[in-house]
Amino acid sequence: MDDLRISKRVSNANFYLITFIVGFIAFFLIREIIMLVLMIAFEIRDPGFAVSFASLLEQGNFLGFTPNMWTALNLSQFLGNLILTIPLVIILWKVIVRDFKLFKTELWHNLRVIGFGFILMLFGQNLLSRIYQYFGIVDESANQELIMYALEADSSIFILLSVVILAPLLEELLFRQLFFGLLEEKFKFPKVVALLISAAVFAALHAYDIFFFQYFFMALILAGSYSLFKNNIIIPIGIHFLNNAVILLYVFDIIG
Protein backbone atom coordinates (compact mmCIF):
# COMPACT_ATOMS: atom_id res chain seq x y z
CA MET A 1 0.00 0.00 0.00
CA ASP A 2 2.83 2.42 0.88
CA ASP A 3 4.59 1.63 -2.41
CA LEU A 4 1.35 2.35 -4.26
CA ARG A 5 0.96 5.73 -2.55
CA ILE A 6 4.56 6.68 -3.31
CA SER A 7 4.12 5.63 -6.94
CA LYS A 8 0.96 7.73 -7.19
CA ARG A 9 2.69 10.81 -5.76
CA VAL A 10 5.59 10.42 -8.21
CA SER A 11 3.15 9.96 -11.08
CA ASN A 12 1.22 13.10 -10.07
CA ALA A 13 4.45 15.09 -9.75
CA ASN A 14 5.54 14.05 -13.24
CA PHE A 15 2.12 14.93 -14.63
CA TYR A 16 2.26 18.37 -13.00
CA LEU A 17 5.79 18.88 -14.34
CA ILE A 18 4.61 18.17 -17.88
CA THR A 19 1.58 20.41 -17.31
CA PHE A 20 3.81 23.27 -16.16
CA ILE A 21 6.24 22.93 -19.07
CA VAL A 22 3.42 22.83 -21.63
CA GLY A 23 1.60 25.67 -19.84
CA PHE A 24 4.75 27.80 -19.63
CA ILE A 25 5.41 27.47 -23.36
CA ALA A 26 1.74 28.03 -24.19
CA PHE A 27 1.77 31.15 -21.96
CA PHE A 28 3.71 32.90 -24.73
CA LEU A 29 2.93 30.85 -27.81
CA ILE A 30 -0.88 31.03 -27.78
CA ARG A 31 -0.90 34.83 -27.59
CA GLU A 32 1.58 35.12 -30.45
CA ILE A 33 -0.43 32.75 -32.64
CA ILE A 34 -3.68 34.62 -31.97
CA MET A 35 -1.97 37.96 -32.60
CA LEU A 36 -0.58 36.64 -35.90
CA VAL A 37 -4.05 35.52 -36.99
CA LEU A 38 -5.52 38.92 -36.08
CA MET A 39 -2.70 40.72 -37.88
CA ILE A 40 -3.41 38.72 -41.04
CA ALA A 41 -7.14 39.47 -40.74
CA PHE A 42 -6.54 43.21 -40.35
CA GLU A 43 -3.89 43.15 -43.10
CA ILE A 44 -6.47 41.80 -45.55
CA ARG A 45 -8.81 44.68 -44.70
CA ASP A 46 -6.08 47.31 -44.37
CA PRO A 47 -2.89 46.61 -46.41
CA GLY A 48 0.22 47.73 -44.54
CA PHE A 49 -1.36 47.15 -41.13
CA ALA A 50 0.94 44.27 -40.16
CA VAL A 51 4.19 46.13 -40.93
CA SER A 52 3.07 49.29 -39.12
CA PHE A 53 1.79 47.34 -36.11
CA ALA A 54 4.96 45.25 -35.78
CA SER A 55 7.16 48.35 -36.10
CA LEU A 56 5.27 50.37 -33.49
CA LEU A 57 5.13 47.39 -31.13
CA GLU A 58 8.89 46.85 -31.42
CA GLN A 59 9.55 50.54 -30.73
CA GLY A 60 7.11 50.58 -27.81
CA ASN A 61 5.37 53.53 -29.47
CA PHE A 62 1.90 52.89 -28.09
CA LEU A 63 0.76 56.45 -28.81
CA GLY A 64 0.92 55.62 -32.51
CA PHE A 65 -1.45 52.66 -32.21
CA THR A 66 -4.69 52.74 -34.19
CA PRO A 67 -7.95 51.31 -32.74
CA ASN A 68 -7.45 48.13 -34.79
CA MET A 69 -3.94 47.73 -33.39
CA TRP A 70 -5.28 47.95 -29.84
CA THR A 71 -7.98 45.44 -30.72
CA ALA A 72 -5.34 43.00 -32.02
CA LEU A 73 -3.20 43.43 -28.90
CA ASN A 74 -5.97 43.41 -26.29
CA LEU A 75 -7.94 40.58 -27.87
CA SER A 76 -4.85 38.38 -28.27
CA GLN A 77 -3.98 38.96 -24.61
CA PHE A 78 -7.50 38.10 -23.48
CA LEU A 79 -7.97 35.03 -25.69
CA GLY A 80 -4.46 33.77 -24.94
CA ASN A 81 -5.10 33.91 -21.20
CA LEU A 82 -8.59 32.45 -21.54
CA ILE A 83 -7.52 29.52 -23.72
CA LEU A 84 -4.74 28.59 -21.28
CA THR A 85 -6.75 29.20 -18.09
CA ILE A 86 -9.59 26.84 -19.02
CA PRO A 87 -7.50 23.62 -19.31
CA LEU A 88 -5.44 24.56 -16.23
CA VAL A 89 -8.61 24.99 -14.17
CA ILE A 90 -9.93 21.65 -15.47
CA ILE A 91 -6.66 19.85 -14.66
CA LEU A 92 -6.38 21.40 -11.20
CA TRP A 93 -10.12 21.49 -10.46
CA LYS A 94 -9.99 19.04 -7.55
CA VAL A 95 -7.16 21.01 -5.95
CA ILE A 96 -9.01 24.31 -6.41
CA VAL A 97 -12.24 22.90 -4.91
CA ARG A 98 -10.35 21.35 -1.99
CA ASP A 99 -8.51 24.61 -1.26
CA PHE A 100 -11.71 26.64 -1.51
CA LYS A 101 -13.45 24.36 1.00
CA LEU A 102 -10.50 24.71 3.38
CA PHE A 103 -10.48 28.46 2.78
CA LYS A 104 -14.13 28.69 3.87
CA THR A 105 -13.49 26.80 7.12
CA GLU A 106 -11.40 29.77 8.35
CA LEU A 107 -13.02 32.40 6.16
CA TRP A 108 -12.45 35.55 8.21
CA HIS A 109 -8.90 34.58 9.12
CA ASN A 110 -8.05 33.92 5.48
CA LEU A 111 -9.71 37.16 4.33
CA ARG A 112 -7.53 39.01 6.84
CA VAL A 113 -4.49 37.21 5.45
CA ILE A 114 -5.43 38.36 1.94
CA GLY A 115 -5.92 41.92 3.20
CA PHE A 116 -2.60 41.92 5.03
CA GLY A 117 -0.79 40.47 2.01
CA PHE A 118 -2.31 43.14 -0.21
CA ILE A 119 -1.31 45.95 2.18
CA LEU A 120 2.21 44.54 2.44
CA MET A 121 2.42 44.40 -1.36
CA LEU A 122 1.28 48.04 -1.67
CA PHE A 123 3.78 49.11 0.99
CA GLY A 124 6.64 47.35 -0.80
CA GLN A 125 5.70 48.75 -4.20
CA ASN A 126 5.41 52.25 -2.75
CA LEU A 127 8.79 51.92 -1.06
CA LEU A 128 10.43 50.73 -4.27
CA SER A 129 8.81 53.60 -6.20
CA ARG A 130 10.32 56.07 -3.73
CA ILE A 131 13.72 54.43 -4.10
CA TYR A 132 13.42 54.66 -7.89
CA GLN A 133 12.46 58.34 -7.64
CA TYR A 134 15.43 58.99 -5.35
CA PHE A 135 17.72 57.72 -8.10
CA GLY A 136 15.87 59.69 -10.77
CA ILE A 137 13.88 56.78 -12.21
CA VAL A 138 10.39 58.15 -12.80
CA ASP A 139 9.07 56.02 -15.67
CA GLU A 140 6.69 53.06 -15.39
CA SER A 141 7.70 49.54 -16.33
CA ALA A 142 7.00 48.64 -19.96
CA ASN A 143 4.32 46.20 -18.80
CA GLN A 144 2.50 48.80 -16.69
CA GLU A 145 2.79 51.44 -19.41
CA LEU A 146 1.31 49.06 -21.97
CA ILE A 147 -1.64 48.23 -19.70
CA MET A 148 -2.33 51.91 -18.99
CA TYR A 149 -2.46 52.76 -22.70
CA ALA A 150 -4.48 49.60 -23.46
CA LEU A 151 -7.13 50.63 -20.95
CA GLU A 152 -7.74 53.85 -22.88
CA ALA A 153 -8.56 51.99 -26.10
CA ASP A 154 -12.07 51.15 -27.32
CA SER A 155 -11.26 47.45 -26.84
CA SER A 156 -10.23 48.00 -23.20
CA ILE A 157 -12.83 45.49 -21.95
CA PHE A 158 -10.56 42.67 -23.13
CA ILE A 159 -7.50 43.87 -21.22
CA LEU A 160 -9.70 44.68 -18.21
CA LEU A 161 -11.04 41.13 -18.03
CA SER A 162 -7.59 39.72 -18.68
CA VAL A 163 -5.81 41.74 -15.98
CA VAL A 164 -8.44 41.56 -13.22
CA ILE A 165 -10.02 38.12 -13.72
CA LEU A 166 -7.83 35.86 -15.83
CA ALA A 167 -4.29 36.94 -14.90
CA PRO A 168 -4.60 36.31 -11.13
CA LEU A 169 -6.12 32.87 -11.73
CA LEU A 170 -3.80 31.82 -14.55
CA GLU A 171 -0.56 33.11 -13.06
CA GLU A 172 -1.21 31.72 -9.59
CA LEU A 173 -2.09 28.27 -10.92
CA LEU A 174 0.93 28.26 -13.22
CA PHE A 175 3.62 29.89 -11.08
CA ARG A 176 2.53 29.14 -7.51
CA GLN A 177 0.48 25.92 -7.65
CA LEU A 178 2.60 24.21 -10.31
CA PHE A 179 6.05 25.86 -10.48
CA PHE A 180 6.61 26.64 -6.81
CA GLY A 181 4.98 23.34 -5.83
CA LEU A 182 7.29 21.39 -8.16
CA LEU A 183 10.40 23.17 -6.92
CA GLU A 184 9.53 22.38 -3.32
CA GLU A 185 7.95 18.93 -3.58
CA LYS A 186 9.43 17.21 -6.65
CA PHE A 187 12.89 18.80 -6.81
CA LYS A 188 13.18 19.14 -3.01
CA PHE A 189 14.50 22.70 -2.99
CA PRO A 190 14.48 24.32 0.45
CA LYS A 191 11.44 26.54 0.89
CA VAL A 192 13.44 29.79 0.75
CA VAL A 193 15.27 28.74 -2.42
CA ALA A 194 11.99 27.72 -4.07
CA LEU A 195 10.52 31.11 -3.13
CA LEU A 196 13.45 33.00 -4.65
CA ILE A 197 13.57 30.97 -7.86
CA SER A 198 9.83 31.13 -8.50
CA ALA A 199 9.74 34.86 -7.72
CA ALA A 200 12.70 35.57 -10.01
CA VAL A 201 11.14 33.70 -12.93
CA PHE A 202 7.78 35.44 -12.43
CA ALA A 203 9.44 38.86 -12.23
CA ALA A 204 11.62 38.26 -15.29
CA LEU A 205 8.53 37.48 -17.37
CA HIS A 206 7.00 40.84 -16.45
CA ALA A 207 10.07 43.09 -16.51
CA TYR A 208 13.72 42.58 -17.40
CA ASP A 209 14.98 46.06 -16.46
CA ILE A 210 15.21 47.91 -13.15
CA PHE A 211 11.48 47.33 -12.60
CA PHE A 212 12.26 43.63 -12.18
CA PHE A 213 12.44 44.25 -8.43
CA GLN A 214 8.85 45.49 -8.20
CA TYR A 215 7.55 42.24 -9.67
CA PHE A 216 10.07 40.22 -7.67
CA PHE A 217 8.75 41.66 -4.41
CA MET A 218 5.18 41.07 -5.57
CA ALA A 219 5.98 37.44 -6.39
CA LEU A 220 7.65 36.93 -3.00
CA ILE A 221 4.45 38.05 -1.26
CA LEU A 222 2.31 35.78 -3.44
CA ALA A 223 4.55 32.73 -3.09
CA GLY A 224 5.08 33.42 0.61
CA SER A 225 1.35 33.60 1.28
CA TYR A 226 0.88 30.32 -0.58
CA SER A 227 3.67 28.59 1.32
CA LEU A 228 2.95 29.95 4.81
CA PHE A 229 -0.78 29.24 4.75
CA LYS A 230 -0.97 25.53 3.99
CA ASN A 231 -0.29 25.84 0.24
CA ASN A 232 -3.83 27.10 -0.27
CA ILE A 233 -3.94 28.59 -3.78
CA ILE A 234 -7.05 30.67 -3.01
CA ILE A 235 -5.01 33.04 -0.83
CA PRO A 236 -2.47 34.22 -3.46
CA ILE A 237 -5.25 34.35 -6.06
CA GLY A 238 -7.16 36.69 -3.72
CA ILE A 239 -4.14 38.93 -3.10
CA HIS A 240 -3.27 39.04 -6.80
CA PHE A 241 -6.87 39.85 -7.77
CA LEU A 242 -7.14 42.62 -5.17
CA ASN A 243 -3.82 44.14 -6.23
CA ASN A 244 -4.71 44.23 -9.93
CA ALA A 245 -8.23 45.51 -9.29
CA VAL A 246 -7.08 48.38 -7.06
CA ILE A 247 -4.34 49.39 -9.51
CA LEU A 248 -6.96 49.64 -12.26
CA LEU A 249 -9.17 51.75 -9.98
CA TYR A 250 -6.27 54.16 -9.61
CA VAL A 251 -5.75 54.20 -13.38
CA PHE A 252 -9.41 55.12 -13.89
CA ASP A 253 -9.18 57.74 -11.07
CA ILE A 254 -11.99 56.03 -9.19
CA ILE A 255 -9.97 56.07 -5.98
CA GLY A 256 -6.95 58.03 -4.90
Tab-separated table of C-alpha atoms in Angstrom:
chain	number	residue	atom	x	y	z
A	1	MET	CA	0.000	0.000	0.000
A	2	ASP	CA	2.834	2.424	0.883
A	3	ASP	CA	4.593	1.634	-2.409
A	4	LEU	CA	1.347	2.346	-4.264
A	5	ARG	CA	0.959	5.731	-2.555
A	6	ILE	CA	4.565	6.684	-3.310
A	7	SER	CA	4.117	5.627	-6.937
A	8	LYS	CA	0.956	7.734	-7.189
A	9	ARG	CA	2.690	10.813	-5.759
A	10	VAL	CA	5.591	10.417	-8.213
A	11	SER	CA	3.146	9.957	-11.085
A	12	ASN	CA	1.217	13.097	-10.070
A	13	ALA	CA	4.448	15.086	-9.750
A	14	ASN	CA	5.541	14.048	-13.238
A	15	PHE	CA	2.118	14.930	-14.634
A	16	TYR	CA	2.262	18.373	-13.001
A	17	LEU	CA	5.790	18.879	-14.338
A	18	ILE	CA	4.610	18.171	-17.879
A	19	THR	CA	1.577	20.406	-17.308
A	20	PHE	CA	3.807	23.269	-16.157
A	21	ILE	CA	6.240	22.930	-19.072
A	22	VAL	CA	3.417	22.834	-21.626
A	23	GLY	CA	1.601	25.672	-19.837
A	24	PHE	CA	4.748	27.805	-19.626
A	25	ILE	CA	5.406	27.466	-23.359
A	26	ALA	CA	1.735	28.034	-24.187
A	27	PHE	CA	1.774	31.152	-21.964
A	28	PHE	CA	3.712	32.900	-24.730
A	29	LEU	CA	2.929	30.854	-27.812
A	30	ILE	CA	-0.883	31.034	-27.781
A	31	ARG	CA	-0.904	34.833	-27.593
A	32	GLU	CA	1.576	35.116	-30.450
A	33	ILE	CA	-0.435	32.747	-32.643
A	34	ILE	CA	-3.678	34.625	-31.972
A	35	MET	CA	-1.969	37.959	-32.601
A	36	LEU	CA	-0.577	36.642	-35.902
A	37	VAL	CA	-4.054	35.518	-36.993
A	38	LEU	CA	-5.519	38.917	-36.083
A	39	MET	CA	-2.696	40.722	-37.882
A	40	ILE	CA	-3.411	38.721	-41.035
A	41	ALA	CA	-7.137	39.474	-40.736
A	42	PHE	CA	-6.536	43.211	-40.346
A	43	GLU	CA	-3.888	43.149	-43.097
A	44	ILE	CA	-6.468	41.800	-45.547
A	45	ARG	CA	-8.810	44.678	-44.698
A	46	ASP	CA	-6.078	47.306	-44.367
A	47	PRO	CA	-2.887	46.605	-46.407
A	48	GLY	CA	0.219	47.732	-44.535
A	49	PHE	CA	-1.358	47.149	-41.126
A	50	ALA	CA	0.943	44.270	-40.164
A	51	VAL	CA	4.192	46.126	-40.931
A	52	SER	CA	3.073	49.289	-39.117
A	53	PHE	CA	1.793	47.335	-36.115
A	54	ALA	CA	4.963	45.254	-35.781
A	55	SER	CA	7.157	48.354	-36.102
A	56	LEU	CA	5.269	50.373	-33.486
A	57	LEU	CA	5.134	47.392	-31.130
A	58	GLU	CA	8.889	46.847	-31.417
A	59	GLN	CA	9.549	50.537	-30.726
A	60	GLY	CA	7.114	50.576	-27.809
A	61	ASN	CA	5.374	53.530	-29.471
A	62	PHE	CA	1.895	52.891	-28.086
A	63	LEU	CA	0.762	56.449	-28.814
A	64	GLY	CA	0.918	55.621	-32.509
A	65	PHE	CA	-1.451	52.656	-32.210
A	66	THR	CA	-4.690	52.740	-34.193
A	67	PRO	CA	-7.950	51.306	-32.739
A	68	ASN	CA	-7.454	48.131	-34.793
A	69	MET	CA	-3.944	47.729	-33.388
A	70	TRP	CA	-5.276	47.947	-29.841
A	71	THR	CA	-7.975	45.438	-30.723
A	72	ALA	CA	-5.344	42.999	-32.020
A	73	LEU	CA	-3.198	43.430	-28.901
A	74	ASN	CA	-5.971	43.414	-26.293
A	75	LEU	CA	-7.936	40.585	-27.870
A	76	SER	CA	-4.846	38.380	-28.273
A	77	GLN	CA	-3.979	38.964	-24.605
A	78	PHE	CA	-7.502	38.095	-23.478
A	79	LEU	CA	-7.973	35.032	-25.691
A	80	GLY	CA	-4.462	33.768	-24.940
A	81	ASN	CA	-5.098	33.911	-21.199
A	82	LEU	CA	-8.590	32.449	-21.538
A	83	ILE	CA	-7.521	29.517	-23.718
A	84	LEU	CA	-4.740	28.591	-21.276
A	85	THR	CA	-6.746	29.204	-18.091
A	86	ILE	CA	-9.592	26.844	-19.019
A	87	PRO	CA	-7.504	23.622	-19.306
A	88	LEU	CA	-5.442	24.558	-16.229
A	89	VAL	CA	-8.609	24.989	-14.172
A	90	ILE	CA	-9.931	21.655	-15.470
A	91	ILE	CA	-6.662	19.854	-14.662
A	92	LEU	CA	-6.382	21.398	-11.198
A	93	TRP	CA	-10.118	21.488	-10.462
A	94	LYS	CA	-9.987	19.036	-7.550
A	95	VAL	CA	-7.158	21.011	-5.953
A	96	ILE	CA	-9.014	24.307	-6.414
A	97	VAL	CA	-12.239	22.901	-4.915
A	98	ARG	CA	-10.355	21.355	-1.990
A	99	ASP	CA	-8.514	24.605	-1.259
A	100	PHE	CA	-11.709	26.639	-1.510
A	101	LYS	CA	-13.454	24.362	1.002
A	102	LEU	CA	-10.504	24.708	3.379
A	103	PHE	CA	-10.482	28.458	2.775
A	104	LYS	CA	-14.130	28.692	3.872
A	105	THR	CA	-13.491	26.803	7.119
A	106	GLU	CA	-11.400	29.770	8.345
A	107	LEU	CA	-13.017	32.401	6.165
A	108	TRP	CA	-12.445	35.551	8.214
A	109	HIS	CA	-8.903	34.580	9.115
A	110	ASN	CA	-8.055	33.920	5.477
A	111	LEU	CA	-9.708	37.157	4.333
A	112	ARG	CA	-7.527	39.014	6.842
A	113	VAL	CA	-4.486	37.213	5.446
A	114	ILE	CA	-5.427	38.363	1.936
A	115	GLY	CA	-5.925	41.918	3.198
A	116	PHE	CA	-2.604	41.917	5.034
A	117	GLY	CA	-0.789	40.475	2.014
A	118	PHE	CA	-2.311	43.142	-0.207
A	119	ILE	CA	-1.308	45.953	2.182
A	120	LEU	CA	2.214	44.538	2.439
A	121	MET	CA	2.418	44.404	-1.356
A	122	LEU	CA	1.285	48.035	-1.672
A	123	PHE	CA	3.776	49.111	0.987
A	124	GLY	CA	6.638	47.350	-0.796
A	125	GLN	CA	5.698	48.748	-4.202
A	126	ASN	CA	5.406	52.255	-2.755
A	127	LEU	CA	8.789	51.917	-1.058
A	128	LEU	CA	10.426	50.730	-4.275
A	129	SER	CA	8.811	53.603	-6.199
A	130	ARG	CA	10.319	56.074	-3.732
A	131	ILE	CA	13.722	54.432	-4.104
A	132	TYR	CA	13.421	54.658	-7.895
A	133	GLN	CA	12.458	58.336	-7.639
A	134	TYR	CA	15.428	58.993	-5.355
A	135	PHE	CA	17.719	57.723	-8.098
A	136	GLY	CA	15.869	59.687	-10.769
A	137	ILE	CA	13.879	56.777	-12.211
A	138	VAL	CA	10.393	58.151	-12.800
A	139	ASP	CA	9.066	56.022	-15.667
A	140	GLU	CA	6.693	53.064	-15.395
A	141	SER	CA	7.703	49.536	-16.330
A	142	ALA	CA	7.000	48.638	-19.964
A	143	ASN	CA	4.320	46.196	-18.803
A	144	GLN	CA	2.504	48.800	-16.689
A	145	GLU	CA	2.794	51.437	-19.412
A	146	LEU	CA	1.310	49.056	-21.970
A	147	ILE	CA	-1.638	48.231	-19.697
A	148	MET	CA	-2.328	51.915	-18.992
A	149	TYR	CA	-2.461	52.756	-22.700
A	150	ALA	CA	-4.476	49.603	-23.465
A	151	LEU	CA	-7.126	50.630	-20.946
A	152	GLU	CA	-7.737	53.848	-22.880
A	153	ALA	CA	-8.564	51.985	-26.101
A	154	ASP	CA	-12.072	51.148	-27.323
A	155	SER	CA	-11.262	47.453	-26.837
A	156	SER	CA	-10.228	47.997	-23.201
A	157	ILE	CA	-12.833	45.491	-21.953
A	158	PHE	CA	-10.561	42.671	-23.127
A	159	ILE	CA	-7.500	43.870	-21.217
A	160	LEU	CA	-9.701	44.680	-18.209
A	161	LEU	CA	-11.044	41.127	-18.025
A	162	SER	CA	-7.593	39.722	-18.676
A	163	VAL	CA	-5.806	41.737	-15.979
A	164	VAL	CA	-8.444	41.564	-13.225
A	165	ILE	CA	-10.018	38.125	-13.718
A	166	LEU	CA	-7.830	35.857	-15.832
A	167	ALA	CA	-4.285	36.935	-14.900
A	168	PRO	CA	-4.599	36.306	-11.130
A	169	LEU	CA	-6.123	32.873	-11.727
A	170	LEU	CA	-3.802	31.816	-14.550
A	171	GLU	CA	-0.558	33.107	-13.061
A	172	GLU	CA	-1.211	31.721	-9.588
A	173	LEU	CA	-2.089	28.271	-10.921
A	174	LEU	CA	0.933	28.258	-13.221
A	175	PHE	CA	3.622	29.885	-11.082
A	176	ARG	CA	2.528	29.143	-7.514
A	177	GLN	CA	0.478	25.919	-7.648
A	178	LEU	CA	2.604	24.214	-10.306
A	179	PHE	CA	6.045	25.855	-10.479
A	180	PHE	CA	6.609	26.644	-6.805
A	181	GLY	CA	4.984	23.344	-5.833
A	182	LEU	CA	7.286	21.393	-8.156
A	183	LEU	CA	10.405	23.175	-6.916
A	184	GLU	CA	9.525	22.382	-3.316
A	185	GLU	CA	7.951	18.931	-3.584
A	186	LYS	CA	9.431	17.214	-6.645
A	187	PHE	CA	12.887	18.801	-6.806
A	188	LYS	CA	13.181	19.141	-3.012
A	189	PHE	CA	14.500	22.697	-2.993
A	190	PRO	CA	14.484	24.324	0.449
A	191	LYS	CA	11.439	26.544	0.887
A	192	VAL	CA	13.442	29.789	0.751
A	193	VAL	CA	15.271	28.743	-2.420
A	194	ALA	CA	11.990	27.721	-4.066
A	195	LEU	CA	10.521	31.105	-3.135
A	196	LEU	CA	13.452	33.002	-4.645
A	197	ILE	CA	13.572	30.970	-7.862
A	198	SER	CA	9.825	31.129	-8.505
A	199	ALA	CA	9.742	34.862	-7.715
A	200	ALA	CA	12.699	35.568	-10.008
A	201	VAL	CA	11.135	33.697	-12.932
A	202	PHE	CA	7.781	35.436	-12.428
A	203	ALA	CA	9.439	38.865	-12.234
A	204	ALA	CA	11.624	38.261	-15.291
A	205	LEU	CA	8.532	37.476	-17.365
A	206	HIS	CA	6.999	40.842	-16.449
A	207	ALA	CA	10.067	43.094	-16.505
A	208	TYR	CA	13.718	42.579	-17.399
A	209	ASP	CA	14.977	46.056	-16.456
A	210	ILE	CA	15.208	47.913	-13.147
A	211	PHE	CA	11.479	47.332	-12.601
A	212	PHE	CA	12.260	43.632	-12.182
A	213	PHE	CA	12.445	44.254	-8.426
A	214	GLN	CA	8.847	45.487	-8.201
A	215	TYR	CA	7.548	42.245	-9.668
A	216	PHE	CA	10.069	40.216	-7.666
A	217	PHE	CA	8.751	41.658	-4.405
A	218	MET	CA	5.178	41.074	-5.566
A	219	ALA	CA	5.984	37.441	-6.394
A	220	LEU	CA	7.649	36.932	-3.001
A	221	ILE	CA	4.452	38.045	-1.263
A	222	LEU	CA	2.308	35.779	-3.437
A	223	ALA	CA	4.553	32.731	-3.089
A	224	GLY	CA	5.084	33.419	0.609
A	225	SER	CA	1.348	33.602	1.282
A	226	TYR	CA	0.884	30.324	-0.582
A	227	SER	CA	3.665	28.593	1.325
A	228	LEU	CA	2.949	29.946	4.806
A	229	PHE	CA	-0.776	29.239	4.746
A	230	LYS	CA	-0.966	25.529	3.989
A	231	ASN	CA	-0.295	25.841	0.240
A	232	ASN	CA	-3.830	27.104	-0.273
A	233	ILE	CA	-3.939	28.585	-3.782
A	234	ILE	CA	-7.047	30.673	-3.015
A	235	ILE	CA	-5.007	33.044	-0.830
A	236	PRO	CA	-2.466	34.225	-3.458
A	237	ILE	CA	-5.255	34.351	-6.065
A	238	GLY	CA	-7.161	36.694	-3.724
A	239	ILE	CA	-4.136	38.930	-3.100
A	240	HIS	CA	-3.274	39.037	-6.802
A	241	PHE	CA	-6.869	39.845	-7.765
A	242	LEU	CA	-7.137	42.618	-5.170
A	243	ASN	CA	-3.816	44.138	-6.229
A	244	ASN	CA	-4.708	44.227	-9.928
A	245	ALA	CA	-8.234	45.508	-9.287
A	246	VAL	CA	-7.084	48.385	-7.060
A	247	ILE	CA	-4.342	49.386	-9.511
A	248	LEU	CA	-6.962	49.635	-12.256
A	249	LEU	CA	-9.172	51.746	-9.983
A	250	TYR	CA	-6.266	54.163	-9.612
A	251	VAL	CA	-5.748	54.200	-13.379
A	252	PHE	CA	-9.409	55.119	-13.889
A	253	ASP	CA	-9.177	57.742	-11.075
A	254	ILE	CA	-11.993	56.030	-9.193
A	255	ILE	CA	-9.971	56.068	-5.981
A	256	GLY	CA	-6.954	58.031	-4.896
